[in-house]
Amino acid sequence: MASTSGFLGGIAGNPADVINVRMQHDPALPASQRRNYRNALDGLIRMTQEEGPRSLFRGVWPNSLRAVLMTASQLASYDFLKTLLIRNTGMQDDWTSHLAASIGAGFVATTVCSPVDVVKTRIMSAEGGKEGVLRLLNRWWRKEGGSWVFRGWVPSFVRLGPHTVFTFLFLEQHKRIWRGVNGWEE
C-alpha cells in the first residue's frame, strides 16, 4: 500500500516538482538560457505552450520511483527500528523510541533515495530531454565516478530528517489518541 500511494503521489506531483526544480535551477543558468518563469502557474502554462503537455511529466519515472522508495523505506525502517530499540535497549514504546526510530528512518530514506533524487533533479532541470536515462547514467558515471550518487545527501537529510521525525511523532500520538477514543488498549 505504501509503495502504491508513493507511486501515485509521484505522478500527481510531478508537474509541480518539475517547475520547482526549474525555478530553483534558473539562476545558475547563463542569462540567455534562463526560463524566467514569473511564478509556478506561469511556468506550468509556458511549459505546456512552449514544450507541450509531456514536458510536465519530464522525469516522472524517477520521481515516482523516488516516491515509492521514500514511502516504503520510511515506513519499513521506522517499524523495524522501533521494534529493535524496544526489544534490545530497554526503551519503552514512548516518544524517546519514536524519536530515535524516526531519526533512523529519515537516515535510511535519505540514503535510499539519494541516487534517484540526483537523477530526477538532473533530468527535470535538463533542456530538451532527448537523451535516455541509461545514457545519462553512463555519462555521469564516466565523468564523475560514483560520487554523483550521493551529491546533496546532507541537505536532503536536513530537509527529510525533521519531516520524518515529525511525521512519526504525530502518527504515534494520533494512534494513541485514536486507541483511547475507541477504548482500545495500548
Short mmCIF file of N, CA and C in Angstrom, two decimals:
data_model
loop_
_atom_site.label_atom_id
_atom_site.label_comp_id
_atom_site.label_asym_id
_atom_site.label_seq_id
_atom_site.Cartn_x
_atom_site.Cartn_y
_atom_site.Cartn_z
N MET A 1 0.83 -1.19 0.00
CA MET A 1 0.00 0.00 0.00
C MET A 1 0.88 1.26 0.00
N ALA A 2 1.94 1.25 0.80
CA ALA A 2 2.83 2.42 0.87
C ALA A 2 3.46 2.69 -0.49
N SER A 3 3.88 1.65 -1.18
CA SER A 3 4.51 1.82 -2.49
C SER A 3 3.52 2.39 -3.50
N THR A 4 2.29 1.88 -3.48
CA THR A 4 1.28 2.37 -4.41
C THR A 4 0.96 3.83 -4.16
N SER A 5 0.77 4.21 -2.90
CA SER A 5 0.47 5.61 -2.60
C SER A 5 1.64 6.50 -2.98
N GLY A 6 2.86 6.05 -2.74
CA GLY A 6 4.03 6.82 -3.14
C GLY A 6 4.11 6.98 -4.65
N PHE A 7 3.85 5.91 -5.38
CA PHE A 7 3.91 5.94 -6.84
C PHE A 7 2.88 6.92 -7.41
N LEU A 8 1.64 6.82 -6.96
CA LEU A 8 0.59 7.70 -7.45
C LEU A 8 0.84 9.16 -7.06
N GLY A 9 1.35 9.35 -5.85
CA GLY A 9 1.70 10.71 -5.42
C GLY A 9 2.82 11.29 -6.27
N GLY A 10 3.78 10.46 -6.65
CA GLY A 10 4.88 10.92 -7.51
C GLY A 10 4.38 11.38 -8.87
N ILE A 11 3.43 10.65 -9.43
CA ILE A 11 2.86 11.03 -10.73
C ILE A 11 2.06 12.33 -10.59
N ALA A 12 1.19 12.39 -9.59
CA ALA A 12 0.33 13.56 -9.41
C ALA A 12 1.14 14.83 -9.13
N GLY A 13 2.22 14.70 -8.39
CA GLY A 13 3.01 15.87 -8.02
C GLY A 13 4.10 16.24 -9.00
N ASN A 14 4.28 15.44 -10.05
CA ASN A 14 5.39 15.66 -10.96
C ASN A 14 5.41 17.05 -11.61
N PRO A 15 4.30 17.55 -12.15
CA PRO A 15 4.36 18.89 -12.76
C PRO A 15 4.86 19.96 -11.78
N ALA A 16 4.40 19.92 -10.55
CA ALA A 16 4.85 20.90 -9.56
C ALA A 16 6.34 20.71 -9.25
N ASP A 17 6.78 19.46 -9.23
CA ASP A 17 8.19 19.19 -8.95
C ASP A 17 9.07 19.69 -10.08
N VAL A 18 8.64 19.50 -11.33
CA VAL A 18 9.41 19.99 -12.47
C VAL A 18 9.56 21.51 -12.38
N ILE A 19 8.46 22.20 -12.12
CA ILE A 19 8.51 23.66 -12.01
C ILE A 19 9.43 24.08 -10.86
N ASN A 20 9.31 23.40 -9.73
CA ASN A 20 10.15 23.72 -8.57
C ASN A 20 11.63 23.58 -8.92
N VAL A 21 12.00 22.47 -9.52
CA VAL A 21 13.40 22.23 -9.88
C VAL A 21 13.87 23.29 -10.87
N ARG A 22 13.07 23.57 -11.88
CA ARG A 22 13.46 24.55 -12.88
C ARG A 22 13.62 25.95 -12.28
N MET A 23 12.68 26.35 -11.45
CA MET A 23 12.75 27.69 -10.87
C MET A 23 13.96 27.83 -9.93
N GLN A 24 14.30 26.75 -9.22
CA GLN A 24 15.47 26.79 -8.35
C GLN A 24 16.77 26.77 -9.16
N HIS A 25 16.75 26.10 -10.30
CA HIS A 25 17.95 25.94 -11.13
C HIS A 25 18.18 27.16 -12.03
N ASP A 26 17.15 27.92 -12.31
CA ASP A 26 17.22 29.03 -13.26
C ASP A 26 18.35 30.02 -12.99
N PRO A 27 18.54 30.48 -11.76
CA PRO A 27 19.61 31.48 -11.53
C PRO A 27 21.01 30.95 -11.84
N ALA A 28 21.20 29.64 -11.85
CA ALA A 28 22.52 29.07 -12.13
C ALA A 28 22.83 29.03 -13.62
N LEU A 29 21.81 29.24 -14.44
CA LEU A 29 21.99 29.19 -15.89
C LEU A 29 22.49 30.53 -16.42
N PRO A 30 23.18 30.50 -17.57
CA PRO A 30 23.52 31.78 -18.22
C PRO A 30 22.23 32.53 -18.56
N ALA A 31 22.28 33.84 -18.56
CA ALA A 31 21.08 34.66 -18.78
C ALA A 31 20.32 34.25 -20.03
N SER A 32 21.02 33.88 -21.07
CA SER A 32 20.36 33.52 -22.34
C SER A 32 19.59 32.20 -22.26
N GLN A 33 19.87 31.36 -21.26
CA GLN A 33 19.21 30.06 -21.14
C GLN A 33 18.15 30.03 -20.03
N ARG A 34 18.00 31.11 -19.30
CA ARG A 34 17.04 31.14 -18.21
C ARG A 34 15.61 31.15 -18.74
N ARG A 35 14.75 30.51 -17.99
CA ARG A 35 13.34 30.44 -18.38
C ARG A 35 12.55 31.63 -17.84
N ASN A 36 12.99 32.15 -16.71
CA ASN A 36 12.37 33.35 -16.10
C ASN A 36 10.87 33.23 -15.91
N TYR A 37 10.43 32.11 -15.36
CA TYR A 37 9.01 31.97 -15.02
C TYR A 37 8.68 32.99 -13.94
N ARG A 38 7.55 33.67 -14.08
CA ARG A 38 7.13 34.67 -13.08
C ARG A 38 6.72 33.99 -11.79
N ASN A 39 6.07 32.84 -11.91
CA ASN A 39 5.60 32.06 -10.77
C ASN A 39 5.31 30.64 -11.25
N ALA A 40 4.87 29.78 -10.36
CA ALA A 40 4.65 28.38 -10.73
C ALA A 40 3.56 28.23 -11.79
N LEU A 41 2.49 28.99 -11.67
CA LEU A 41 1.40 28.89 -12.65
C LEU A 41 1.88 29.33 -14.03
N ASP A 42 2.63 30.43 -14.08
CA ASP A 42 3.22 30.88 -15.34
C ASP A 42 4.12 29.80 -15.93
N GLY A 43 4.89 29.14 -15.07
CA GLY A 43 5.76 28.06 -15.55
C GLY A 43 4.98 26.90 -16.14
N LEU A 44 3.92 26.49 -15.46
CA LEU A 44 3.08 25.40 -15.98
C LEU A 44 2.47 25.76 -17.33
N ILE A 45 1.96 26.96 -17.44
CA ILE A 45 1.33 27.40 -18.69
C ILE A 45 2.36 27.48 -19.80
N ARG A 46 3.49 28.11 -19.53
CA ARG A 46 4.52 28.25 -20.56
C ARG A 46 5.11 26.91 -20.96
N MET A 47 5.33 26.03 -19.99
CA MET A 47 5.85 24.70 -20.36
C MET A 47 4.89 24.00 -21.30
N THR A 48 3.61 24.04 -20.98
CA THR A 48 2.61 23.38 -21.81
C THR A 48 2.57 24.00 -23.21
N GLN A 49 2.61 25.33 -23.28
CA GLN A 49 2.55 26.01 -24.57
C GLN A 49 3.83 25.85 -25.39
N GLU A 50 4.98 26.00 -24.74
CA GLU A 50 6.25 26.02 -25.46
C GLU A 50 6.84 24.63 -25.70
N GLU A 51 6.58 23.70 -24.79
CA GLU A 51 7.20 22.38 -24.89
C GLU A 51 6.20 21.25 -25.03
N GLY A 52 4.93 21.54 -24.85
CA GLY A 52 3.90 20.53 -24.92
C GLY A 52 3.59 19.94 -23.55
N PRO A 53 2.40 19.33 -23.41
CA PRO A 53 1.98 18.78 -22.12
C PRO A 53 2.92 17.70 -21.58
N ARG A 54 3.60 16.98 -22.46
CA ARG A 54 4.52 15.92 -22.00
C ARG A 54 5.65 16.48 -21.14
N SER A 55 5.99 17.76 -21.34
CA SER A 55 7.08 18.35 -20.56
C SER A 55 6.76 18.39 -19.07
N LEU A 56 5.48 18.41 -18.73
CA LEU A 56 5.08 18.42 -17.32
C LEU A 56 5.42 17.11 -16.63
N PHE A 57 5.66 16.08 -17.43
CA PHE A 57 5.95 14.77 -16.87
C PHE A 57 7.39 14.33 -17.14
N ARG A 58 8.25 15.31 -17.44
CA ARG A 58 9.67 15.00 -17.58
C ARG A 58 10.18 14.50 -16.24
N GLY A 59 10.82 13.36 -16.24
CA GLY A 59 11.35 12.79 -15.01
C GLY A 59 10.31 12.08 -14.16
N VAL A 60 9.12 11.79 -14.72
CA VAL A 60 8.05 11.19 -13.93
C VAL A 60 8.43 9.81 -13.39
N TRP A 61 9.18 9.03 -14.15
CA TRP A 61 9.52 7.68 -13.67
C TRP A 61 10.53 7.73 -12.54
N PRO A 62 11.63 8.50 -12.66
CA PRO A 62 12.50 8.61 -11.48
C PRO A 62 11.78 9.25 -10.28
N ASN A 63 10.91 10.22 -10.55
CA ASN A 63 10.19 10.87 -9.47
C ASN A 63 9.25 9.89 -8.77
N SER A 64 8.53 9.08 -9.55
CA SER A 64 7.62 8.10 -8.96
C SER A 64 8.39 7.00 -8.24
N LEU A 65 9.51 6.57 -8.82
CA LEU A 65 10.36 5.58 -8.15
C LEU A 65 10.87 6.14 -6.83
N ARG A 66 11.26 7.39 -6.83
CA ARG A 66 11.73 8.03 -5.61
C ARG A 66 10.62 8.03 -4.56
N ALA A 67 9.40 8.35 -4.97
CA ALA A 67 8.28 8.39 -4.03
C ALA A 67 8.00 7.00 -3.46
N VAL A 68 8.10 5.97 -4.31
CA VAL A 68 7.92 4.59 -3.84
C VAL A 68 8.99 4.25 -2.81
N LEU A 69 10.25 4.53 -3.17
CA LEU A 69 11.37 4.22 -2.27
C LEU A 69 11.28 5.00 -0.97
N MET A 70 10.89 6.27 -1.08
CA MET A 70 10.79 7.11 0.11
C MET A 70 9.74 6.56 1.07
N THR A 71 8.55 6.34 0.57
CA THR A 71 7.45 5.91 1.43
C THR A 71 7.75 4.54 2.04
N ALA A 72 8.15 3.60 1.19
CA ALA A 72 8.41 2.24 1.68
C ALA A 72 9.58 2.20 2.65
N SER A 73 10.67 2.92 2.33
CA SER A 73 11.84 2.87 3.22
C SER A 73 11.57 3.57 4.55
N GLN A 74 10.81 4.65 4.53
CA GLN A 74 10.47 5.32 5.79
C GLN A 74 9.63 4.41 6.68
N LEU A 75 8.56 3.88 6.13
CA LEU A 75 7.65 3.06 6.94
C LEU A 75 8.31 1.78 7.44
N ALA A 76 8.97 1.07 6.54
CA ALA A 76 9.59 -0.20 6.94
C ALA A 76 10.71 0.01 7.95
N SER A 77 11.58 0.99 7.70
CA SER A 77 12.71 1.19 8.62
C SER A 77 12.22 1.74 9.97
N TYR A 78 11.21 2.56 9.97
CA TYR A 78 10.69 3.07 11.24
C TYR A 78 10.16 1.92 12.10
N ASP A 79 9.30 1.10 11.54
CA ASP A 79 8.75 -0.02 12.31
C ASP A 79 9.85 -0.97 12.78
N PHE A 80 10.79 -1.27 11.88
CA PHE A 80 11.88 -2.17 12.23
C PHE A 80 12.73 -1.58 13.36
N LEU A 81 13.13 -0.31 13.21
CA LEU A 81 13.99 0.31 14.22
C LEU A 81 13.28 0.48 15.55
N LYS A 82 12.03 0.84 15.53
CA LYS A 82 11.28 0.99 16.78
C LYS A 82 11.21 -0.35 17.52
N THR A 83 10.89 -1.40 16.80
CA THR A 83 10.83 -2.73 17.41
C THR A 83 12.20 -3.14 17.95
N LEU A 84 13.24 -2.90 17.17
CA LEU A 84 14.61 -3.23 17.59
C LEU A 84 14.99 -2.47 18.86
N LEU A 85 14.70 -1.20 18.91
CA LEU A 85 15.03 -0.39 20.08
C LEU A 85 14.27 -0.86 21.33
N ILE A 86 13.01 -1.14 21.18
CA ILE A 86 12.20 -1.56 22.33
C ILE A 86 12.65 -2.93 22.83
N ARG A 87 12.95 -3.85 21.93
CA ARG A 87 13.36 -5.20 22.33
C ARG A 87 14.77 -5.27 22.89
N ASN A 88 15.69 -4.44 22.36
CA ASN A 88 17.10 -4.62 22.67
C ASN A 88 17.74 -3.55 23.54
N THR A 89 17.04 -2.46 23.80
CA THR A 89 17.69 -1.39 24.57
C THR A 89 16.98 -1.07 25.87
N GLY A 90 15.84 -1.68 26.10
CA GLY A 90 15.07 -1.36 27.30
C GLY A 90 14.23 -0.10 27.15
N MET A 91 14.24 0.50 25.97
CA MET A 91 13.39 1.67 25.75
C MET A 91 11.93 1.23 25.78
N GLN A 92 11.09 2.16 26.15
CA GLN A 92 9.65 1.91 26.15
C GLN A 92 9.06 2.39 24.82
N ASP A 93 7.83 2.00 24.57
CA ASP A 93 7.12 2.47 23.38
C ASP A 93 6.57 3.86 23.71
N ASP A 94 7.48 4.84 23.70
CA ASP A 94 7.11 6.21 24.04
C ASP A 94 7.84 7.17 23.10
N TRP A 95 7.80 8.45 23.41
CA TRP A 95 8.36 9.44 22.50
C TRP A 95 9.85 9.26 22.26
N THR A 96 10.60 8.69 23.22
CA THR A 96 12.05 8.53 23.01
C THR A 96 12.35 7.47 21.96
N SER A 97 11.64 6.34 22.02
CA SER A 97 11.85 5.32 20.99
C SER A 97 11.30 5.80 19.65
N HIS A 98 10.22 6.55 19.67
CA HIS A 98 9.65 7.09 18.43
C HIS A 98 10.62 8.09 17.80
N LEU A 99 11.23 8.93 18.63
CA LEU A 99 12.19 9.91 18.12
C LEU A 99 13.41 9.22 17.52
N ALA A 100 13.98 8.28 18.25
CA ALA A 100 15.18 7.58 17.77
C ALA A 100 14.88 6.80 16.49
N ALA A 101 13.76 6.09 16.46
CA ALA A 101 13.42 5.31 15.27
C ALA A 101 13.13 6.21 14.08
N SER A 102 12.51 7.36 14.31
CA SER A 102 12.19 8.25 13.19
C SER A 102 13.45 8.93 12.65
N ILE A 103 14.42 9.25 13.49
CA ILE A 103 15.69 9.78 13.00
C ILE A 103 16.38 8.73 12.13
N GLY A 104 16.38 7.49 12.61
CA GLY A 104 16.96 6.40 11.81
C GLY A 104 16.22 6.21 10.49
N ALA A 105 14.90 6.31 10.52
CA ALA A 105 14.10 6.15 9.30
C ALA A 105 14.41 7.27 8.31
N GLY A 106 14.61 8.48 8.81
CA GLY A 106 15.00 9.59 7.94
C GLY A 106 16.35 9.36 7.30
N PHE A 107 17.29 8.81 8.07
CA PHE A 107 18.62 8.48 7.55
C PHE A 107 18.51 7.42 6.46
N VAL A 108 17.75 6.37 6.72
CA VAL A 108 17.58 5.29 5.74
C VAL A 108 16.91 5.82 4.47
N ALA A 109 15.83 6.55 4.62
CA ALA A 109 15.09 7.06 3.46
C ALA A 109 15.95 8.00 2.63
N THR A 110 16.71 8.87 3.27
CA THR A 110 17.58 9.79 2.54
C THR A 110 18.64 9.01 1.76
N THR A 111 19.22 8.01 2.37
CA THR A 111 20.26 7.22 1.72
C THR A 111 19.70 6.41 0.56
N VAL A 112 18.55 5.81 0.75
CA VAL A 112 17.92 5.01 -0.31
C VAL A 112 17.53 5.90 -1.49
N CYS A 113 17.04 7.09 -1.21
CA CYS A 113 16.51 7.96 -2.26
C CYS A 113 17.54 8.86 -2.92
N SER A 114 18.69 9.02 -2.34
CA SER A 114 19.67 9.97 -2.86
C SER A 114 20.02 9.75 -4.33
N PRO A 115 20.36 8.54 -4.76
CA PRO A 115 20.68 8.37 -6.17
C PRO A 115 19.52 8.74 -7.10
N VAL A 116 18.31 8.38 -6.72
CA VAL A 116 17.16 8.69 -7.55
C VAL A 116 16.88 10.19 -7.53
N ASP A 117 17.10 10.84 -6.38
CA ASP A 117 16.94 12.29 -6.30
C ASP A 117 17.86 13.01 -7.28
N VAL A 118 19.10 12.57 -7.34
CA VAL A 118 20.07 13.20 -8.23
C VAL A 118 19.63 13.02 -9.68
N VAL A 119 19.25 11.80 -10.05
CA VAL A 119 18.80 11.53 -11.42
C VAL A 119 17.57 12.37 -11.74
N LYS A 120 16.60 12.36 -10.85
CA LYS A 120 15.35 13.10 -11.05
C LYS A 120 15.62 14.58 -11.26
N THR A 121 16.44 15.17 -10.40
CA THR A 121 16.72 16.60 -10.48
C THR A 121 17.46 16.95 -11.76
N ARG A 122 18.41 16.13 -12.13
CA ARG A 122 19.16 16.41 -13.35
C ARG A 122 18.29 16.27 -14.60
N ILE A 123 17.42 15.31 -14.61
CA ILE A 123 16.52 15.15 -15.77
C ILE A 123 15.53 16.30 -15.84
N MET A 124 14.96 16.68 -14.70
CA MET A 124 13.96 17.74 -14.69
C MET A 124 14.53 19.10 -15.05
N SER A 125 15.79 19.33 -14.71
CA SER A 125 16.39 20.64 -14.99
C SER A 125 17.05 20.69 -16.37
N ALA A 126 17.13 19.56 -17.06
CA ALA A 126 17.81 19.50 -18.36
C ALA A 126 16.96 20.14 -19.45
N GLU A 127 17.63 20.60 -20.46
CA GLU A 127 16.97 21.13 -21.66
C GLU A 127 16.69 19.98 -22.61
N GLY A 128 15.59 20.06 -23.31
CA GLY A 128 15.33 19.12 -24.40
C GLY A 128 14.81 17.77 -23.98
N GLY A 129 15.54 17.03 -23.19
CA GLY A 129 15.11 15.72 -22.73
C GLY A 129 15.19 14.63 -23.78
N LYS A 130 16.15 14.72 -24.69
CA LYS A 130 16.26 13.74 -25.78
C LYS A 130 17.12 12.53 -25.41
N GLU A 131 17.99 12.69 -24.42
CA GLU A 131 18.91 11.63 -24.05
C GLU A 131 18.25 10.68 -23.05
N GLY A 132 18.39 9.37 -23.27
CA GLY A 132 17.79 8.38 -22.40
C GLY A 132 18.47 8.32 -21.04
N VAL A 133 17.75 7.77 -20.07
CA VAL A 133 18.25 7.70 -18.70
C VAL A 133 19.53 6.88 -18.61
N LEU A 134 19.58 5.74 -19.29
CA LEU A 134 20.78 4.89 -19.22
C LEU A 134 22.00 5.60 -19.80
N ARG A 135 21.81 6.35 -20.88
CA ARG A 135 22.94 7.12 -21.44
C ARG A 135 23.39 8.21 -20.47
N LEU A 136 22.43 8.86 -19.84
CA LEU A 136 22.78 9.88 -18.86
C LEU A 136 23.56 9.28 -17.70
N LEU A 137 23.08 8.15 -17.18
CA LEU A 137 23.77 7.49 -16.07
C LEU A 137 25.21 7.13 -16.47
N ASN A 138 25.36 6.59 -17.66
CA ASN A 138 26.69 6.20 -18.15
C ASN A 138 27.59 7.43 -18.26
N ARG A 139 27.06 8.51 -18.81
CA ARG A 139 27.86 9.73 -18.97
C ARG A 139 28.27 10.29 -17.61
N TRP A 140 27.33 10.33 -16.67
CA TRP A 140 27.64 10.85 -15.34
C TRP A 140 28.68 9.98 -14.65
N TRP A 141 28.54 8.67 -14.78
CA TRP A 141 29.48 7.75 -14.13
C TRP A 141 30.89 7.95 -14.69
N ARG A 142 30.99 8.06 -16.04
CA ARG A 142 32.31 8.27 -16.66
C ARG A 142 32.91 9.61 -16.25
N LYS A 143 32.10 10.65 -16.17
CA LYS A 143 32.59 11.99 -15.88
C LYS A 143 32.90 12.20 -14.40
N GLU A 144 32.06 11.65 -13.50
CA GLU A 144 32.16 11.97 -12.08
C GLU A 144 32.49 10.79 -11.19
N GLY A 145 32.54 9.59 -11.74
CA GLY A 145 32.72 8.42 -10.90
C GLY A 145 31.47 8.17 -10.08
N GLY A 146 31.60 7.46 -8.99
CA GLY A 146 30.44 7.13 -8.17
C GLY A 146 29.99 8.22 -7.23
N SER A 147 30.75 9.31 -7.14
CA SER A 147 30.42 10.35 -6.16
C SER A 147 29.10 11.06 -6.45
N TRP A 148 28.68 11.09 -7.70
CA TRP A 148 27.45 11.80 -8.05
C TRP A 148 26.22 11.18 -7.37
N VAL A 149 26.32 9.91 -7.00
CA VAL A 149 25.16 9.18 -6.46
C VAL A 149 24.65 9.81 -5.15
N PHE A 150 25.55 10.33 -4.34
CA PHE A 150 25.14 10.90 -3.06
C PHE A 150 25.36 12.41 -2.98
N ARG A 151 25.45 13.05 -4.13
CA ARG A 151 25.59 14.51 -4.15
C ARG A 151 24.33 15.12 -3.55
N GLY A 152 24.50 16.00 -2.60
CA GLY A 152 23.36 16.65 -1.96
C GLY A 152 22.73 15.85 -0.83
N TRP A 153 23.42 14.80 -0.35
CA TRP A 153 22.84 13.96 0.70
C TRP A 153 22.58 14.76 1.98
N VAL A 154 23.55 15.56 2.41
CA VAL A 154 23.39 16.30 3.67
C VAL A 154 22.21 17.27 3.61
N PRO A 155 22.08 18.12 2.58
CA PRO A 155 20.90 18.98 2.54
C PRO A 155 19.59 18.18 2.46
N SER A 156 19.63 17.05 1.78
CA SER A 156 18.43 16.21 1.71
C SER A 156 18.06 15.69 3.09
N PHE A 157 19.04 15.26 3.87
CA PHE A 157 18.76 14.77 5.21
C PHE A 157 18.30 15.89 6.13
N VAL A 158 18.89 17.07 5.97
CA VAL A 158 18.48 18.21 6.79
C VAL A 158 17.01 18.54 6.52
N ARG A 159 16.55 18.34 5.29
CA ARG A 159 15.15 18.57 4.95
C ARG A 159 14.27 17.39 5.36
N LEU A 160 14.71 16.18 5.02
CA LEU A 160 13.87 15.00 5.24
C LEU A 160 13.90 14.51 6.69
N GLY A 161 15.01 14.67 7.38
CA GLY A 161 15.11 14.20 8.76
C GLY A 161 14.02 14.76 9.66
N PRO A 162 13.91 16.09 9.77
CA PRO A 162 12.85 16.66 10.61
C PRO A 162 11.44 16.29 10.12
N HIS A 163 11.27 16.25 8.81
CA HIS A 163 9.96 15.85 8.26
C HIS A 163 9.59 14.46 8.74
N THR A 164 10.53 13.53 8.67
CA THR A 164 10.28 12.16 9.09
C THR A 164 10.02 12.09 10.60
N VAL A 165 10.81 12.82 11.36
CA VAL A 165 10.63 12.82 12.81
C VAL A 165 9.23 13.30 13.18
N PHE A 166 8.83 14.45 12.65
CA PHE A 166 7.51 14.97 12.99
C PHE A 166 6.38 14.08 12.47
N THR A 167 6.56 13.51 11.29
CA THR A 167 5.54 12.61 10.74
C THR A 167 5.28 11.46 11.71
N PHE A 168 6.34 10.81 12.16
CA PHE A 168 6.14 9.63 13.02
C PHE A 168 5.77 9.99 14.46
N LEU A 169 6.29 11.11 14.96
CA LEU A 169 5.86 11.53 16.30
C LEU A 169 4.37 11.85 16.30
N PHE A 170 3.89 12.55 15.28
CA PHE A 170 2.46 12.85 15.19
C PHE A 170 1.65 11.58 14.93
N LEU A 171 2.17 10.69 14.11
CA LEU A 171 1.47 9.43 13.84
C LEU A 171 1.27 8.64 15.13
N GLU A 172 2.31 8.53 15.93
CA GLU A 172 2.21 7.77 17.18
C GLU A 172 1.23 8.42 18.14
N GLN A 173 1.21 9.75 18.21
CA GLN A 173 0.25 10.44 19.08
C GLN A 173 -1.17 10.24 18.57
N HIS A 174 -1.32 10.30 17.25
CA HIS A 174 -2.63 10.06 16.65
C HIS A 174 -3.12 8.65 16.98
N LYS A 175 -2.24 7.66 16.86
CA LYS A 175 -2.61 6.28 17.19
C LYS A 175 -3.02 6.16 18.66
N ARG A 176 -2.25 6.81 19.53
CA ARG A 176 -2.56 6.76 20.96
C ARG A 176 -3.93 7.38 21.24
N ILE A 177 -4.19 8.53 20.66
CA ILE A 177 -5.48 9.21 20.86
C ILE A 177 -6.61 8.37 20.28
N TRP A 178 -6.42 7.84 19.09
CA TRP A 178 -7.45 7.01 18.43
C TRP A 178 -7.80 5.78 19.28
N ARG A 179 -6.75 5.16 19.81
CA ARG A 179 -7.00 3.99 20.67
C ARG A 179 -7.77 4.39 21.92
N GLY A 180 -7.42 5.53 22.51
CA GLY A 180 -8.10 5.99 23.71
C GLY A 180 -9.55 6.35 23.45
N VAL A 181 -9.81 7.01 22.35
CA VAL A 181 -11.19 7.39 21.99
C VAL A 181 -12.05 6.15 21.76
N ASN A 182 -11.47 5.13 21.17
CA ASN A 182 -12.21 3.92 20.84
C ASN A 182 -12.17 2.87 21.94
N GLY A 183 -11.51 3.17 23.04
CA GLY A 183 -11.46 2.24 24.16
C GLY A 183 -10.57 1.03 23.93
N TRP A 184 -9.64 1.15 22.98
CA TRP A 184 -8.72 0.05 22.71
C TRP A 184 -7.53 0.17 23.65
N GLU A 185 -7.00 -0.95 24.04
CA GLU A 185 -5.85 -0.94 24.95
C GLU A 185 -4.58 -0.54 24.21
N GLU A 186 -3.68 0.08 24.93
CA GLU A 186 -2.38 0.47 24.37
C GLU A 186 -1.50 -0.72 24.11
#
